[in-house]
CSV table of N, CA and C in Angstrom, one decimal:
chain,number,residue,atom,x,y,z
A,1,UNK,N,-7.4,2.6,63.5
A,1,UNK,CA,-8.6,2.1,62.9
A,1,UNK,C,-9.0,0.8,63.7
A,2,UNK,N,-9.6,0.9,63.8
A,2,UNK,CA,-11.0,-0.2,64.7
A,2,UNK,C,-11.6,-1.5,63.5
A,3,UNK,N,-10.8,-2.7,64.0
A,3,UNK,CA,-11.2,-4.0,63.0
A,3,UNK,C,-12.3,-3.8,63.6
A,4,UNK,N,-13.0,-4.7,63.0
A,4,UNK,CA,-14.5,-5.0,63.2
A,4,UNK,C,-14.8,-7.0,63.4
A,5,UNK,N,-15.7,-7.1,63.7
A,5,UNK,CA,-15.5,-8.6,63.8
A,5,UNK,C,-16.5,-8.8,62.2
A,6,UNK,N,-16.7,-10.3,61.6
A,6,UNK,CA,-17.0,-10.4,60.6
A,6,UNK,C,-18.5,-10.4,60.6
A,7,UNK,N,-19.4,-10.2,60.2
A,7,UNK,CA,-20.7,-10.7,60.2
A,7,UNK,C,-21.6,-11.3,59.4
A,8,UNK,N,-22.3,-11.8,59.6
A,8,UNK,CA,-22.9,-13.1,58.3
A,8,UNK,C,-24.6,-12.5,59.0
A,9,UNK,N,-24.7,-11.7,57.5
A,9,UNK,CA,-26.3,-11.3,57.5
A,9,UNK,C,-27.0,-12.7,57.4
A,10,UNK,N,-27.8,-12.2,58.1
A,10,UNK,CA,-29.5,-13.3,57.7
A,10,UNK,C,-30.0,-13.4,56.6
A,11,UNK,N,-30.8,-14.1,56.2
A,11,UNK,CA,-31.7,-13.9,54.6
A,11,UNK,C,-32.7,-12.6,54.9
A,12,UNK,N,-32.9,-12.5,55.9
A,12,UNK,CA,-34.0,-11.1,56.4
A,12,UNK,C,-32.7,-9.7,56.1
A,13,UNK,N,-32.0,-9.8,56.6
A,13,UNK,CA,-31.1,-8.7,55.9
A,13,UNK,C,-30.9,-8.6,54.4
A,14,UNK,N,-30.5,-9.8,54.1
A,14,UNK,CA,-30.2,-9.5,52.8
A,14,UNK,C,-31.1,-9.1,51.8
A,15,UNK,N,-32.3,-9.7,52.0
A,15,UNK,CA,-33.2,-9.3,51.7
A,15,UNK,C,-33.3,-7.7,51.3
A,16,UNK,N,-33.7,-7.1,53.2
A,16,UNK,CA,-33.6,-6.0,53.1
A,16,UNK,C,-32.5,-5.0,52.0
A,17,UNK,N,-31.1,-5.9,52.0
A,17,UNK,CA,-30.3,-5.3,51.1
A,17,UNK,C,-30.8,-5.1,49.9
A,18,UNK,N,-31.5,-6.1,49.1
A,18,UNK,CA,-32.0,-6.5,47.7
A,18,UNK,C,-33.2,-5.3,47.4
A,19,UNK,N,-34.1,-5.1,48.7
A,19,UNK,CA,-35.1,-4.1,48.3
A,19,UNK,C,-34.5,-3.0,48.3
A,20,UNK,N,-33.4,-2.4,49.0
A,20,UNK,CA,-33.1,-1.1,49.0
A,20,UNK,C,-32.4,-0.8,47.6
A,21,UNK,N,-31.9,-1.8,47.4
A,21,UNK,CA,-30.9,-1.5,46.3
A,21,UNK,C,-31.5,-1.7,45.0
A,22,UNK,N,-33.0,-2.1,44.5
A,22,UNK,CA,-33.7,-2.2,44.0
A,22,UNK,C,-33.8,-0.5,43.9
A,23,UNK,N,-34.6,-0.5,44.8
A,23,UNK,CA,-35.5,1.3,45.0
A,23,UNK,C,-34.2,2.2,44.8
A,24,UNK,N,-32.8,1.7,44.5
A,24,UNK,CA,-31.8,2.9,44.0
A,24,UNK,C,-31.1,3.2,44.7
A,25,UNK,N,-31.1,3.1,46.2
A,25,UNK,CA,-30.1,3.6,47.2
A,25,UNK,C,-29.0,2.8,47.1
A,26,UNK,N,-27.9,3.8,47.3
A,26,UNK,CA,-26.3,3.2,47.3
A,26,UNK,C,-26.4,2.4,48.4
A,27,UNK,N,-25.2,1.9,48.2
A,27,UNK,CA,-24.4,1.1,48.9
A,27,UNK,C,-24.2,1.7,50.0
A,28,UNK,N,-23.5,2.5,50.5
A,28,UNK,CA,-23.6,3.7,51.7
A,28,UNK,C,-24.5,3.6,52.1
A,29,UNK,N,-25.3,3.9,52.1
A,29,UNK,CA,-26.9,4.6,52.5
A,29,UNK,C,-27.7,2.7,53.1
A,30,UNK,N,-27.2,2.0,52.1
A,30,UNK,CA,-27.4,0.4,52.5
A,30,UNK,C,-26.8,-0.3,54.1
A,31,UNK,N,-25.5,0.4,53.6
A,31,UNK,CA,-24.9,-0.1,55.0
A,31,UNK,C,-24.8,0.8,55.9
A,32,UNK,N,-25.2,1.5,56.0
A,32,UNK,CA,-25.7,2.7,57.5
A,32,UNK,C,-26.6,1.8,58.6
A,33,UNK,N,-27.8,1.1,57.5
A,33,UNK,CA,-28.4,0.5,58.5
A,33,UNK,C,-27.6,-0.7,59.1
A,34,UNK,N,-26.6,-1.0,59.0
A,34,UNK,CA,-26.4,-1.9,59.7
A,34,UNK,C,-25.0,-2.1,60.3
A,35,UNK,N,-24.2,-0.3,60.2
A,35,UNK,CA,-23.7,0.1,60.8
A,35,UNK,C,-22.3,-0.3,60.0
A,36,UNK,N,-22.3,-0.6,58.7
A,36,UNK,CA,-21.0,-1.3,58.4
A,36,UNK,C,-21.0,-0.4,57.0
A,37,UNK,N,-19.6,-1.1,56.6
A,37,UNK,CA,-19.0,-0.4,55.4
A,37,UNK,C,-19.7,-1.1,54.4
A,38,UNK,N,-19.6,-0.2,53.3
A,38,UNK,CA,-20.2,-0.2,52.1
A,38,UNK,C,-20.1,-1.5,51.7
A,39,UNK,N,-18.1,-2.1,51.7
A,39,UNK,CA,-18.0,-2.9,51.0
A,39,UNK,C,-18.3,-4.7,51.4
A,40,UNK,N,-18.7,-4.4,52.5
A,40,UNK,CA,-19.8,-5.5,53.1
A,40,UNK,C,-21.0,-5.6,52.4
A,41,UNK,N,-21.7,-4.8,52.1
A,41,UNK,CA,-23.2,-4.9,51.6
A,41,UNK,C,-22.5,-5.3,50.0
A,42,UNK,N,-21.7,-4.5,49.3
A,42,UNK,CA,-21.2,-4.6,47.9
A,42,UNK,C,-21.2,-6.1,47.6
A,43,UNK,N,-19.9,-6.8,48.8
A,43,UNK,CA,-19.8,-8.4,48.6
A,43,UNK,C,-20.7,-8.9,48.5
A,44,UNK,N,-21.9,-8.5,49.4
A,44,UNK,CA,-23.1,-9.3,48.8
A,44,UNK,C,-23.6,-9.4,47.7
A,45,UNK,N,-23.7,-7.9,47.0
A,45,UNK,CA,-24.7,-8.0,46.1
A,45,UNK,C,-23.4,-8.4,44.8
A,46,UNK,N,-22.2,-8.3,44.8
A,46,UNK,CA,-21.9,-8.8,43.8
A,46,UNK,C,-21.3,-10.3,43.5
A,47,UNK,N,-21.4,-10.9,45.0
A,47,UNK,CA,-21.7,-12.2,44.3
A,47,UNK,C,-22.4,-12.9,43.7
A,48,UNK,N,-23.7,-12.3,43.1
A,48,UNK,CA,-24.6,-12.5,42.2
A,48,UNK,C,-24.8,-11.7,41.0
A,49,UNK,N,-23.8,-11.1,41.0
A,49,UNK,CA,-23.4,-10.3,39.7
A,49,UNK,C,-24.6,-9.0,39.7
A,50,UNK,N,-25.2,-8.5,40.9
A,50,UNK,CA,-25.6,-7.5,41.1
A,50,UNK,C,-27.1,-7.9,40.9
A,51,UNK,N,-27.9,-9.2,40.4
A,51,UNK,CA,-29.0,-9.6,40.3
A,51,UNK,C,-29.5,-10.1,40.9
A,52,UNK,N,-30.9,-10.1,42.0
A,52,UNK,CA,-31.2,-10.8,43.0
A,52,UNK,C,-31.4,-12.2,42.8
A,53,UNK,N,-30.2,-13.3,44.1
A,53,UNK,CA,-31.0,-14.4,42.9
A,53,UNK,C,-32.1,-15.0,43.5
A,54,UNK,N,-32.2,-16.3,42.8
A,54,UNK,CA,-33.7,-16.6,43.2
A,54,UNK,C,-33.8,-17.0,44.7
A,55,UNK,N,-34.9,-17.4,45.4
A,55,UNK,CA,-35.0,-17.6,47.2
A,55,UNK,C,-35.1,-19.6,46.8
């Protein structure tokens, strides 16, 4: 298995995370675009307990 190095999305990504996951798409399907595992995009969104927070 292939580590990966760490990556720190932009607010433009996360963003993009926030709208997709709004419109219903998994987590999968979220992190396709950006070539990484689910549970990268998940950390994000559950550090806010799954609610976008404010900008």
């Amino acid at each position: 298995m292939v580590r990966r190095t760490r990556i720190i999305y932009t607010d433009s990504q996360k963003a993009l995370m926030w709208d997709r996951w709004k419109k219903g798409e998994s987590l999968q399907q979220i992190a396709q675009l950006f070539d990484r595992n689910h549970s990268s995009v998940q950390r994000i969104l559950a550090d806010s307990g799954g609610i976008r927070p404010p900008p």
